[in-house]
Short mmCIF file of C-alpha atoms in Angstrom, two decimals:
data_model
loop_
_atom_site.label_atom_id
_atom_site.label_comp_id
_atom_site.label_asym_id
_atom_site.label_seq_id
_atom_site.Cartn_x
_atom_site.Cartn_y
_atom_site.Cartn_z
CA MET A 13 -21.55 -30.95 8.88
CA PRO A 14 -18.35 -29.56 9.84
CA SER A 15 -16.37 -27.84 6.68
CA VAL A 16 -12.83 -29.09 6.28
CA GLY A 17 -11.26 -25.66 7.73
CA ASP A 18 -13.92 -26.75 11.02
CA VAL A 19 -11.99 -30.17 10.82
CA ILE A 20 -8.68 -28.38 10.85
CA PHE A 21 -9.61 -26.24 14.08
CA ILE A 22 -11.12 -28.91 16.36
CA SER A 23 -7.85 -31.17 15.03
CA LEU A 24 -5.22 -28.63 15.80
CA LEU A 25 -6.79 -28.15 18.74
CA GLY A 26 -7.64 -31.51 20.37
CA LEU A 27 -4.01 -32.32 19.56
CA LEU A 28 -2.62 -29.18 21.48
CA VAL A 29 -5.17 -29.56 24.55
CA PHE A 30 -5.31 -32.95 24.95
CA THR A 31 -2.27 -34.84 23.95
CA GLY A 32 1.19 -34.34 25.32
CA LEU A 33 1.46 -31.62 22.67
CA SER A 34 0.22 -29.47 25.74
CA VAL A 35 3.39 -30.17 27.54
CA ARG A 36 5.38 -28.97 24.51
CA LEU A 37 3.29 -25.42 24.39
CA LEU A 38 4.62 -25.09 27.52
CA GLY A 39 8.06 -25.97 26.38
CA ASP A 40 9.51 -21.92 27.31
CA ALA A 41 9.53 -20.56 30.56
CA GLY A 42 8.92 -17.19 29.81
CA ILE A 43 5.50 -18.26 30.12
CA GLY A 44 5.79 -18.19 33.56
CA TRP A 45 6.86 -14.50 33.99
CA HIS A 46 3.80 -13.70 32.05
CA ILE A 47 1.28 -15.06 33.87
CA ARG A 48 2.49 -13.64 37.22
CA THR A 49 2.90 -10.23 35.56
CA GLY A 50 -0.82 -10.70 34.67
CA GLN A 51 -1.70 -11.36 38.23
CA LEU A 52 0.33 -8.85 39.91
CA MET A 53 -1.70 -6.52 37.73
CA LEU A 54 -5.09 -8.06 38.22
CA ALA A 55 -3.96 -7.71 42.24
CA THR A 56 -3.07 -4.18 41.58
CA HIS A 57 -4.60 -2.83 39.02
CA ALA A 58 -1.41 -1.34 37.44
CA VAL A 59 0.79 -1.88 34.74
CA PRO A 60 4.10 -2.89 36.18
CA ARG A 61 7.14 -0.15 35.16
CA VAL A 62 9.87 -1.31 37.41
CA ASP A 63 10.80 -5.14 37.67
CA PRO A 64 9.04 -6.99 40.38
CA PHE A 65 10.87 -10.29 39.86
CA SER A 66 14.66 -10.15 39.92
CA SER A 67 16.74 -9.52 42.39
CA SER A 68 20.01 -8.10 40.41
CA ARG A 69 17.69 -5.21 38.78
CA GLY A 70 15.09 -5.42 41.28
CA GLY A 71 13.17 -1.65 41.08
CA GLN A 72 14.46 -1.00 37.83
CA PRO A 73 12.57 0.47 35.09
CA TRP A 74 10.72 -2.43 32.84
CA PHE A 75 8.51 -2.28 29.57
CA ALA A 76 6.12 -4.58 30.33
CA TRP A 77 5.02 -4.36 26.85
CA GLU A 78 2.79 -7.25 26.41
CA TRP A 79 0.59 -6.47 29.01
CA MET A 80 -2.47 -7.07 27.89
CA TYR A 81 -1.63 -10.61 26.94
CA ASP A 82 0.02 -11.10 30.57
CA ALA A 83 -3.21 -9.94 32.09
CA LEU A 84 -5.52 -12.77 30.25
CA VAL A 85 -2.89 -15.67 30.84
CA GLY A 86 -2.87 -14.75 34.24
CA TRP A 87 -6.58 -14.44 34.78
CA LEU A 88 -6.67 -17.87 33.08
CA GLU A 89 -4.49 -19.82 35.32
CA LYS A 90 -6.15 -18.43 38.29
CA VAL A 91 -9.18 -19.71 37.05
CA ALA A 92 -8.29 -23.06 35.42
CA GLY A 93 -4.86 -23.28 36.20
CA LEU A 94 -2.00 -24.37 33.32
CA ASN A 95 -4.94 -26.25 31.31
CA GLY A 96 -6.49 -22.73 30.66
CA VAL A 97 -3.19 -21.28 29.27
CA VAL A 98 -2.64 -24.10 26.78
CA LEU A 99 -6.21 -23.96 25.86
CA PHE A 100 -6.19 -20.48 25.02
CA THR A 101 -2.87 -20.87 23.13
CA GLY A 102 -4.81 -24.11 21.44
CA LEU A 103 -7.45 -21.92 19.93
CA ILE A 104 -5.50 -19.20 18.60
CA ILE A 105 -2.99 -21.83 16.53
CA GLY A 106 -6.42 -23.88 15.31
CA ALA A 107 -7.77 -20.19 14.44
CA VAL A 108 -5.01 -19.16 12.49
CA PHE A 109 -4.69 -22.11 10.70
CA SER A 110 -8.09 -23.11 9.50
CA TRP A 111 -8.59 -19.28 8.71
CA ALA A 112 -5.97 -19.53 6.36
CA PHE A 113 -7.23 -23.00 5.30
CA ARG A 114 -10.58 -21.17 4.40
CA TRP A 115 -8.90 -18.05 2.92
CA LEU A 116 -6.92 -20.19 0.19
CA VAL A 117 -10.13 -22.41 -0.69
CA ARG A 118 -12.03 -18.30 -1.44
CA ARG A 119 -8.87 -17.31 -2.83
CA GLY A 120 -8.92 -19.96 -6.18
CA THR A 121 -7.07 -22.83 -4.02
CA ASN A 122 -8.52 -26.35 -5.02
CA VAL A 123 -9.32 -27.95 -1.43
CA PRO A 124 -6.57 -30.53 -1.44
CA LEU A 125 -3.96 -28.39 -2.46
CA ALA A 126 -4.95 -25.88 0.49
CA LEU A 127 -4.71 -28.79 2.79
CA ILE A 128 -1.53 -29.77 1.98
CA LEU A 129 -0.26 -26.80 1.94
CA VAL A 130 -1.62 -25.73 5.36
CA LEU A 131 -0.17 -29.06 7.08
CA LEU A 132 3.41 -28.01 5.53
CA ALA A 133 2.86 -24.77 7.04
CA VAL A 134 1.76 -25.86 10.68
CA SER A 135 4.59 -28.08 10.17
CA ALA A 136 7.02 -25.63 9.68
CA SER A 137 5.26 -23.23 12.81
CA MET A 138 5.55 -25.96 15.36
CA ILE A 139 8.86 -24.68 16.12
CA HIS A 140 6.88 -22.29 17.95
CA PHE A 141 4.20 -23.42 19.41
CA LEU A 142 4.29 -22.06 22.29
CA ALA A 143 2.36 -20.42 25.19
CA ARG A 144 3.47 -17.43 24.46
CA PRO A 145 2.12 -14.09 22.89
CA HIS A 146 3.97 -14.60 19.61
CA VAL A 147 0.89 -16.60 18.81
CA VAL A 148 -1.60 -13.76 19.03
CA SER A 149 0.75 -11.98 16.32
CA TRP A 150 0.07 -14.98 14.19
CA LEU A 151 -3.77 -13.85 14.27
CA PHE A 152 -3.38 -10.08 13.62
CA THR A 153 -1.02 -11.10 10.58
CA MET A 154 -3.86 -13.00 9.08
CA GLY A 155 -6.72 -10.33 10.33
CA TRP A 156 -4.48 -7.24 8.89
CA PHE A 157 -3.24 -9.16 5.16
CA TRP A 158 -6.71 -10.53 5.28
CA VAL A 159 -7.97 -6.72 5.90
CA LEU A 160 -5.24 -5.17 2.93
CA GLU A 161 -6.30 -8.21 0.38
CA SER A 162 -10.02 -7.75 0.76
CA PHE A 163 -9.53 -3.78 0.17
CA GLU A 164 -7.20 -3.74 -2.85
CA LYS A 165 -9.59 -6.32 -4.89
CA PRO A 166 -11.14 -3.92 -7.73
CA CYS A 167 -14.62 -6.00 -6.99
CA ASP A 168 -14.59 -5.55 -3.59
CA PHE A 169 -13.46 -1.29 -3.42
CA GLY A 170 -17.03 -0.05 -2.84
CA ALA A 171 -19.18 0.53 -0.43
CA GLN A 172 -19.54 -3.44 1.00
CA ARG A 173 -15.78 -3.45 1.79
CA HIS A 174 -14.64 0.10 1.73
CA TRP A 175 -15.02 0.32 5.48
CA LEU A 176 -12.33 -2.73 6.34
CA VAL A 177 -9.40 -0.35 6.16
CA TRP A 178 -10.51 1.59 9.32
CA LEU A 179 -10.41 -2.05 10.51
CA LEU A 180 -6.35 -1.74 11.07
CA PRO A 181 -5.55 1.43 13.67
CA LEU A 182 -8.67 -0.14 15.65
CA THR A 183 -6.81 -3.34 15.96
CA MET A 184 -3.31 -2.51 16.41
CA LEU A 185 -5.13 -0.47 19.81
CA LEU A 186 -4.97 -4.13 21.16
CA TRP A 187 -1.86 -5.13 19.11
CA VAL A 188 0.21 -2.70 20.12
CA ASN A 189 -0.17 -3.96 23.82
CA VAL A 190 -0.09 -7.75 22.71
CA HIS A 191 3.16 -8.72 21.13
CA GLY A 192 5.76 -6.27 19.30
CA GLY A 193 5.26 -8.36 16.22
CA PHE A 194 3.05 -5.08 15.36
CA LEU A 195 5.39 -3.89 13.08
CA VAL A 196 4.64 -6.58 10.64
CA GLY A 197 1.76 -5.15 10.31
CA PHE A 198 3.39 -1.75 9.41
CA VAL A 199 5.52 -3.59 6.94
CA LEU A 200 2.42 -5.20 4.99
CA LEU A 201 0.39 -1.67 5.49
CA GLY A 202 3.74 -0.25 3.91
CA ILE A 203 3.76 -2.42 0.39
CA TYR A 204 0.24 -1.69 -0.18
CA TRP A 205 0.36 1.66 0.29
CA VAL A 206 3.52 1.94 -2.28
CA CYS A 207 1.92 -0.28 -4.99
CA ALA A 208 -1.14 2.28 -4.57
CA VAL A 209 1.20 5.07 -5.18
CA TRP A 210 2.92 3.56 -8.04
CA GLU A 211 -0.51 2.12 -9.82
CA TRP A 212 -1.49 6.12 -9.32
CA LEU A 213 1.37 8.00 -10.64
CA SER A 214 2.15 5.37 -13.52
CA LEU A 215 -1.39 5.73 -14.92
CA SER A 216 -1.23 9.32 -13.71
CA LEU A 217 1.62 9.29 -16.60
CA THR A 218 -0.22 6.85 -18.89
CA VAL A 219 -3.60 7.72 -18.80
CA THR A 220 -5.43 8.72 -21.79
CA GLU A 221 -8.57 10.65 -21.64
CA GLY A 222 -10.15 8.71 -23.96
CA ARG A 223 -9.99 5.68 -22.29
CA ILE A 224 -12.73 5.34 -19.37
CA GLU A 225 -11.18 2.05 -18.00
CA ASP A 226 -7.82 3.90 -17.17
CA VAL A 227 -9.43 6.66 -15.64
CA VAL A 228 -11.78 4.63 -13.05
CA ARG A 229 -8.59 2.65 -12.18
CA LYS A 230 -6.40 6.06 -11.76
CA ILE A 231 -9.32 7.33 -9.46
CA ARG A 232 -9.45 3.73 -7.66
CA ALA A 233 -5.64 3.90 -7.36
CA GLY A 234 -5.60 7.21 -6.23
CA GLN A 235 -8.57 6.71 -3.35
CA ARG A 236 -6.54 3.30 -2.23
CA ALA A 237 -3.27 5.29 -1.81
CA TRP A 238 -5.34 7.87 0.32
CA SER A 239 -7.08 5.64 2.10
CA LEU A 240 -4.11 3.60 2.88
CA GLY A 241 -1.99 6.20 3.64
CA LEU A 242 -4.25 7.65 6.19
CA ALA A 243 -5.36 4.05 7.88
CA GLY A 244 -1.55 4.31 7.88
CA PHE A 245 -1.32 7.24 9.95
CA LEU A 246 -4.07 6.49 12.21
CA SER A 247 -2.38 3.38 12.95
CA VAL A 248 0.86 4.58 13.70
CA ALA A 249 -0.89 6.94 16.21
CA ALA A 250 -2.70 4.09 18.04
CA THR A 251 0.88 2.59 18.77
CA LEU A 252 1.28 5.93 21.23
CA VAL A 253 -1.98 4.12 22.95
CA ASN A 254 0.03 2.17 25.46
CA PRO A 255 1.34 2.68 29.13
CA TYR A 256 4.55 3.95 28.12
CA GLY A 257 3.92 6.04 24.99
CA LEU A 258 6.84 7.03 22.51
CA ARG A 259 9.38 5.58 25.03
CA LEU A 260 8.16 1.99 24.16
CA HIS A 261 8.93 2.71 20.35
CA VAL A 262 12.61 3.73 21.53
CA HIS A 263 13.26 0.65 23.81
CA ILE A 264 11.90 -2.12 20.95
CA TYR A 265 14.15 0.06 18.89
CA ARG A 266 17.17 -0.17 20.59
CA TYR A 267 16.57 -3.83 21.31
CA LEU A 268 16.46 -4.76 17.80
CA SER A 269 19.03 -2.71 16.70
CA ASN A 270 21.48 -4.20 19.13
CA ARG A 271 23.88 -7.08 17.59
CA PHE A 272 25.14 -8.23 20.81
CA LEU A 273 21.15 -9.33 21.48
CA MET A 274 20.23 -10.19 17.79
CA ASP A 275 23.46 -12.10 17.38
CA HIS A 276 23.20 -14.21 21.21
CA ILE A 277 19.49 -14.81 21.98
CA ASP A 278 18.59 -17.71 19.92
CA GLU A 279 15.45 -17.15 18.59
CA PHE A 280 16.83 -14.17 16.28
CA GLN A 281 19.50 -17.32 14.99
CA SER A 282 18.64 -18.07 11.44
CA PRO A 283 17.13 -21.53 11.07
CA ASN A 284 18.73 -24.59 11.59
CA PHE A 285 17.56 -26.67 8.33
CA HIS A 286 18.64 -30.27 9.87
CA TYR A 287 15.44 -29.96 11.89
CA VAL A 288 11.88 -31.19 10.63
CA ALA A 289 10.39 -28.02 11.09
CA GLN A 290 12.86 -26.04 9.19
CA LYS A 291 12.67 -28.60 6.37
CA CYS A 292 9.49 -28.19 5.81
CA PHE A 293 9.67 -24.34 5.79
CA ALA A 294 12.53 -25.38 3.00
CA GLY A 295 9.95 -26.95 1.25
CA LEU A 296 7.29 -24.39 1.37
CA LEU A 297 10.54 -21.98 -0.09
CA MET A 298 11.19 -24.49 -2.82
CA LEU A 299 7.24 -24.78 -3.58
CA THR A 300 7.43 -20.47 -3.58
CA LEU A 301 9.72 -20.87 -6.93
CA LEU A 302 8.20 -23.37 -8.58
CA ALA A 303 4.99 -20.86 -7.93
CA LEU A 304 6.89 -17.81 -9.62
CA ALA A 305 8.15 -19.88 -12.45
CA VAL A 306 4.07 -20.86 -12.76
CA LYS A 307 2.79 -17.97 -12.64
CA ARG A 308 6.23 -15.74 -14.79
CA ARG A 309 4.97 -12.63 -15.47
CA GLY A 310 1.50 -12.65 -14.05
CA ALA A 311 2.62 -12.15 -10.67
CA GLY A 312 1.60 -8.65 -9.24
CA ALA A 313 4.60 -6.09 -7.55
CA ARG A 314 2.32 -6.71 -4.42
CA GLU A 315 2.64 -10.29 -4.06
CA LEU A 316 6.01 -10.26 -4.79
CA LEU A 317 7.09 -8.05 -2.12
CA VAL A 318 5.23 -9.68 0.06
CA VAL A 319 7.11 -12.65 -1.06
CA LEU A 320 10.12 -11.25 -1.04
CA PHE A 321 10.14 -9.97 2.71
CA ALA A 322 8.00 -13.24 3.96
CA VAL A 323 11.38 -15.16 2.57
CA TYR A 324 14.03 -12.40 3.99
CA THR A 325 12.44 -12.51 7.61
CA GLY A 326 12.25 -16.38 7.49
CA LEU A 327 15.64 -16.93 6.59
CA TYR A 328 16.88 -14.05 9.01
CA ALA A 329 15.52 -15.90 11.93
CA ALA A 330 13.69 -18.84 13.46
CA ARG A 331 11.45 -16.97 14.95
CA ASN A 332 9.74 -15.26 11.87
CA ILE A 333 9.01 -19.00 10.39
CA PRO A 334 5.50 -19.47 11.05
CA VAL A 335 4.75 -15.37 9.35
CA SER A 336 6.70 -15.98 6.65
CA SER A 337 5.03 -19.51 6.17
CA LEU A 338 0.85 -18.17 6.56
CA LEU A 339 2.33 -15.25 4.00
CA LEU A 340 3.72 -17.38 1.77
CA ILE A 341 1.09 -20.30 1.14
CA LEU A 342 -1.46 -17.74 0.82
CA VAL A 343 -0.29 -15.73 -1.77
CA ILE A 344 1.55 -18.89 -3.61
CA GLY A 345 -1.25 -21.44 -2.93
CA PRO A 346 -3.55 -19.42 -5.63
CA TRP A 347 -0.89 -19.67 -8.20
CA VAL A 348 -0.09 -23.37 -7.96
CA SER A 349 -3.50 -24.20 -8.10
CA GLU A 350 -3.87 -21.98 -11.31
CA GLY A 351 -1.38 -24.40 -12.59
CA MET A 352 -2.05 -27.74 -12.13
CA GLU A 353 -5.87 -26.49 -13.59
CA LYS A 354 -3.85 -25.84 -16.63
CA LEU A 355 -1.60 -28.72 -17.04
CA THR A 356 -4.94 -31.13 -16.11
CA SER A 357 -7.05 -28.84 -18.75
CA GLY A 358 -3.90 -29.77 -21.58
CA LEU A 359 -3.85 -33.15 -20.67
CA ALA A 360 -7.25 -34.18 -20.99
CA ASP A 361 -7.23 -32.17 -24.19
CA ARG A 362 -5.04 -34.72 -25.50
CA ARG A 363 -6.25 -37.88 -24.39
CA THR A 364 -10.08 -36.76 -24.14
CA HIS A 365 -12.08 -38.45 -21.84
CA ARG A 366 -9.87 -41.38 -21.33
CA TRP A 367 -7.78 -38.86 -18.70
CA PRO A 368 -9.45 -39.19 -15.56
CA GLY A 369 -8.05 -35.66 -14.68
CA PHE A 370 -10.85 -34.21 -17.42
CA GLY A 371 -13.49 -34.77 -14.96
CA SER A 372 -11.10 -33.68 -11.67
CA THR A 373 -11.64 -30.18 -12.54
CA ARG A 374 -15.31 -30.36 -12.14
CA PHE A 375 -14.86 -32.40 -8.96
CA LEU A 376 -12.63 -29.59 -7.14
CA SER A 377 -14.45 -26.99 -8.17
CA LYS A 378 -17.80 -28.45 -6.72
CA MET A 379 -15.41 -29.32 -3.55
CA LYS A 380 -14.53 -26.02 -3.22
CA THR A 381 -18.70 -24.95 -3.26
CA ILE A 382 -19.45 -27.37 -0.68
CA GLU A 383 -16.52 -26.24 1.45
CA LEU A 384 -17.26 -22.28 1.23
CA SER A 385 -21.30 -23.02 1.63
CA LEU A 386 -20.66 -24.24 5.31
CA ARG A 387 -20.58 -21.02 6.87
CA GLY A 388 -22.33 -22.23 10.70
CA HIS A 389 -19.37 -23.63 12.36
CA ALA A 390 -21.31 -25.13 14.81
CA TRP A 391 -18.62 -28.06 15.55
CA PRO A 392 -15.97 -26.09 16.37
CA VAL A 393 -18.16 -23.79 18.86
CA ALA A 394 -19.38 -26.58 20.80
CA ALA A 395 -15.60 -28.20 20.81
CA MET A 396 -14.22 -24.65 22.55
CA VAL A 397 -17.19 -24.80 24.84
CA LEU A 398 -16.87 -28.29 26.13
CA THR A 399 -13.07 -27.83 26.01
CA TRP A 400 -13.09 -24.86 28.38
CA LEU A 401 -16.01 -27.03 30.75
CA ILE A 402 -13.27 -29.27 30.90
CA ALA A 403 -10.82 -27.22 31.83
CA ALA A 404 -12.59 -25.14 34.36
CA ASN A 405 -12.74 -28.77 35.72
CA GLY A 406 -9.69 -29.25 36.05
CA GLY A 407 -8.95 -30.98 33.16
CA GLY A 408 -11.36 -33.67 34.02
CA LEU A 409 -14.94 -35.12 32.71
CA GLY A 410 -16.68 -37.76 34.31
CA GLY A 411 -13.69 -39.23 36.28
CA THR A 412 -11.39 -39.00 33.58
CA GLN A 413 -8.46 -37.03 33.31
CA LEU A 414 -8.39 -35.23 29.91
CA MET A 415 -6.27 -32.36 30.34
CA GLU A 416 -3.10 -32.14 32.54
CA ALA A 417 -0.67 -28.98 31.37
CA ASN A 418 2.43 -28.73 33.28
CA PHE A 419 6.20 -28.27 32.94
CA ASP A 420 7.79 -30.80 31.60
CA SER A 421 9.94 -32.06 34.43
CA LYS A 422 12.43 -33.51 31.68
CA ARG A 423 13.45 -30.14 30.44
CA PHE A 424 12.92 -27.96 33.88
CA PRO A 425 14.17 -28.69 37.21
CA VAL A 426 10.68 -29.24 38.49
CA GLU A 427 11.87 -31.77 41.44
CA ALA A 428 14.74 -29.21 41.98
CA VAL A 429 12.49 -26.21 42.66
CA ASN A 430 10.08 -28.77 44.88
CA TYR A 431 13.36 -29.27 47.39
CA VAL A 432 14.29 -25.51 46.84
CA GLU A 433 10.64 -24.55 47.83
CA LYS A 434 10.29 -26.78 51.06
CA GLN A 435 13.56 -25.22 52.00
CA ALA A 436 13.47 -21.87 54.47
CA VAL A 437 15.36 -20.12 51.53
CA GLU A 438 15.03 -16.30 51.51
CA GLY A 439 17.53 -15.01 49.31
CA PRO A 440 17.62 -15.12 45.62
CA VAL A 441 18.23 -17.68 43.51
CA LEU A 442 20.56 -17.94 40.69
CA SER A 443 19.97 -20.08 37.66
CA PRO A 444 19.92 -20.01 33.60
CA ASP A 445 18.02 -17.22 31.86
CA ASN A 446 15.89 -20.25 29.97
CA TRP A 447 14.69 -21.27 33.77
CA GLY A 448 14.43 -18.18 34.89
CA GLY A 449 10.56 -17.79 33.74
CA TYR A 450 10.04 -20.81 35.42
CA LEU A 451 11.39 -20.39 38.71
CA ILE A 452 9.46 -17.20 38.67
CA TYR A 453 6.08 -18.74 38.61
CA ARG A 454 7.18 -21.49 41.25
CA LEU A 455 8.42 -19.31 43.61
CA TYR A 456 7.92 -15.57 43.23
CA PRO A 457 6.81 -13.18 45.44
CA ARG A 458 8.84 -15.40 48.27
CA ILE A 459 11.92 -15.76 46.02
CA LYS A 460 13.40 -13.75 43.39
CA THR A 461 15.37 -15.13 40.74
CA VAL A 462 18.89 -13.19 39.49
CA VAL A 463 18.33 -13.67 36.09
CA ASP A 464 15.45 -14.59 33.38
CA ASP A 465 14.91 -14.42 29.45
CA ARG A 466 13.83 -10.67 29.68
CA HIS A 467 16.89 -9.97 27.66
CA ASP A 468 15.58 -6.11 26.49
CA PHE A 469 15.05 -5.75 30.22
CA TYR A 470 18.75 -7.27 31.40
CA GLY A 471 20.81 -5.38 28.49
CA GLU A 472 24.02 -6.07 26.99
CA GLU A 473 26.75 -5.58 29.51
CA PHE A 474 24.40 -7.33 31.82
CA LEU A 475 24.11 -10.54 29.75
CA LYS A 476 27.74 -10.10 28.79
CA SER A 477 28.90 -10.86 32.02
CA TYR A 478 26.37 -13.69 32.90
CA LEU A 479 27.63 -15.75 29.58
CA THR A 480 30.73 -15.17 30.51
CA MET A 481 29.68 -16.92 34.17
CA ILE A 482 27.46 -19.77 31.96
CA HIS A 483 30.59 -20.76 29.89
CA VAL A 484 33.23 -20.75 32.57
CA GLU A 485 35.37 -18.21 30.88
CA PRO A 486 38.26 -16.43 32.48
CA GLY A 487 36.49 -13.69 34.97
CA TRP A 488 33.43 -16.27 35.67
CA GLN A 489 33.19 -15.15 39.34
CA ASP A 490 32.70 -11.59 38.76
CA PHE A 491 28.66 -12.22 37.65
CA LEU A 492 28.94 -14.04 41.30
CA ARG A 493 30.42 -11.25 43.29
CA GLU A 494 28.21 -8.55 41.47
CA HIS A 495 25.30 -10.51 41.63
CA PRO A 496 25.04 -12.50 45.12
CA SER A 497 23.06 -15.43 45.26
CA GLN A 498 22.14 -17.81 48.46
CA TRP A 499 20.70 -20.49 46.02
CA ILE A 500 22.08 -21.68 42.15
CA VAL A 501 20.19 -24.22 40.40
CA MET A 502 22.09 -25.38 37.58
CA PRO A 503 21.80 -27.84 34.30
CA LYS A 504 23.09 -31.48 35.72
CA ASN A 505 25.95 -31.47 33.14
CA SER A 506 26.60 -27.82 32.64
CA ALA A 507 30.14 -26.56 33.02
CA LEU A 508 29.29 -24.29 35.42
CA ALA A 509 27.64 -26.81 37.45
CA SER A 510 30.76 -29.02 37.20
CA ILE A 511 32.82 -26.00 38.87
CA LEU A 512 30.85 -25.44 41.48
CA GLY A 513 30.64 -28.65 42.49
CA VAL A 514 34.57 -28.67 43.48
CA SER A 515 34.82 -25.11 44.52
CA ALA A 516 35.17 -23.53 47.82
CA GLY A 517 31.99 -21.48 49.33
CA TRP A 518 29.22 -23.94 47.54
CA ARG A 519 28.04 -27.30 48.51
CA THR A 520 25.68 -29.35 46.68
CA VAL A 521 22.65 -29.90 48.37
CA TYR A 522 20.34 -31.59 45.50
CA SER A 523 20.90 -33.82 42.42
CA ASP A 524 18.83 -35.04 39.84
CA GLU A 525 19.02 -36.13 36.34
CA VAL A 526 18.00 -32.80 35.44
CA ALA A 527 19.89 -30.22 37.43
CA VAL A 528 21.88 -29.67 40.75
CA VAL A 529 21.09 -27.43 43.62
CA PHE A 530 24.13 -25.06 45.29
CA GLU A 531 23.79 -23.83 48.68
CA ARG A 532 26.38 -21.10 49.58
CA ASP A 533 28.19 -22.36 52.18
CA ALA A 534 28.87 -19.10 54.46
CA ALA A 535 31.86 -20.19 56.34
CA LYS A 536 33.85 -20.98 53.16
CA HIS A 537 32.73 -18.12 50.90
CA GLU A 538 35.77 -15.19 50.29
#
C-alpha cells in the first residue's frame, strides 16, 4: 500500500515527465551548455578550465563549478536524450517534496495540513521547476536541515544519532561540485552552532550544582557546539576539494558581490507578487505570521532564525523561493498543527460529543500512525524503474510515445536554428544571452556563439556593452564591432531585430513567429 508521501512522489514524477510540464522543465536554455560541458568532460576525461563555447571569450579562464552535475546530465542526454535529463529532474523534485511531507508528519504535523503545506510549497516553487543544477541544491538543503534537526533533539542525542553530524562534510564534497547553493548549508550550520554556543554560555552563567538536569543540559549543549563547530570546519575544508581550489571561493564572492550583475540578472530580482507562484509564496509568508502568533513565546531561537533567514532570502531574490518555502513549511508545520489541536480540543470541551472535531483528533492521530508505518516505498521504486525504461527506449512503450521532452518552439528559436544548421555557416552566431545555451546545445562544436547566460564568466563590462546593444542605446554598434559575428538570431519583435532590418551590412535570410535570422552582408558592411 503506498503512503501519501509515495503518492506525492509518483504524482510529481508523472506530471513532470509525461505531461507538457516536461517542456516547462526545459524552459531555461542554460541546460544546453550544461549538457555539452558534461559531454566534453566525458570525451576528454578532464574538467574544463577555459571556455570552449564562445567566440567572444573563447580560451579565457572559466570556472565550470557545476561540473559534477554537468557530467551526469551529459551522460543522461547521450543515453536517453532530453527525456533522461527531464527524468532526473523529476526524480529530484519528487524526492524533495515527498521527503518534506514525510518529515512534516514525523515532526507532529497532521496529515491533511502537511499535504496542504507541501502543495503550497510546490506551487510556490514551480517558478524554478527547471532542469538546472539548483534543484539538486534543494535536496542537499533538505538533507542538511534533517541532519541538523536530528542532531539537535535531546532525545536523539546519543550513540544512535551522534554520527549524523559527520554526514555534513561528506555531503559537502558533492554539494560544492554540483551547485553554488552550498552556501545555504553553511548558513543553516551557523544558525545551529550559534544557538548551541549561546545555550552553553547561558547555562554556564546560570546553572547551579544542585540541579542535575541543568548540568546535563550544559554538557549536552557544549558537546553539540563542539561537534557542530568541528563539522563546520571539516565542511569548509571539504569545499576546497574542487577542481579550482580556493580560486572558486574568490570567484563566487566576486560574482555575488557584484551589484551590477545582481541588479540585472532576472533570477536575482525580488519576486513579483502579481504571478501565481509568488502569490503562493506570499500565502506561506502569511501562514508563517499566523504560526508565530500561535506559537508565541514557545518558539526557540533556532527556529526563529531559520524562519528569518527563509523570509529574507525569499524576498531578496525569486530564485530563493523554493528553498525558502521548504524551510518555512518544515518549521511552521508543527506549530500550526499544534494550534489546530488546541482549537479543536477547546471547542470539543464546550460541545462535548456533539462537536465532530472531538473525534477528529484521534482520527488524525491514526492517519499519522498509518502514514509513518508504511516504509516499504515499493511503488516509488517501481515508478522510477518503469520511467527509466521508458526514457531509455526513446520515450515509447508498446508503440505509444509517452515521453517527448524538447525545447519549446514557441519560446526558443527552434526553426531558426534548424535553418542555420543547414547552412554552410562557419563564423560565430550572436543571439540573446537567454538563447545562447540553446544554440550551444544545437550548434556546438561546429559553430560558436558570441554570448550565453554564464554571466559570472562574461563579467560586468562585457554585459554592459551587450545590454547597450540589446536595448539599442547610443553606441549599440560598438558591441558588434568588438565581437563580430556572421549570423544574428534575434526575437522577432525585439528592438535590435527592428534596427538590423533597416541597417546596411545585414540582410534578413529567415523569419518566423519567434525569431529572425540576419546574415552579414560583406559587400555593404563597414
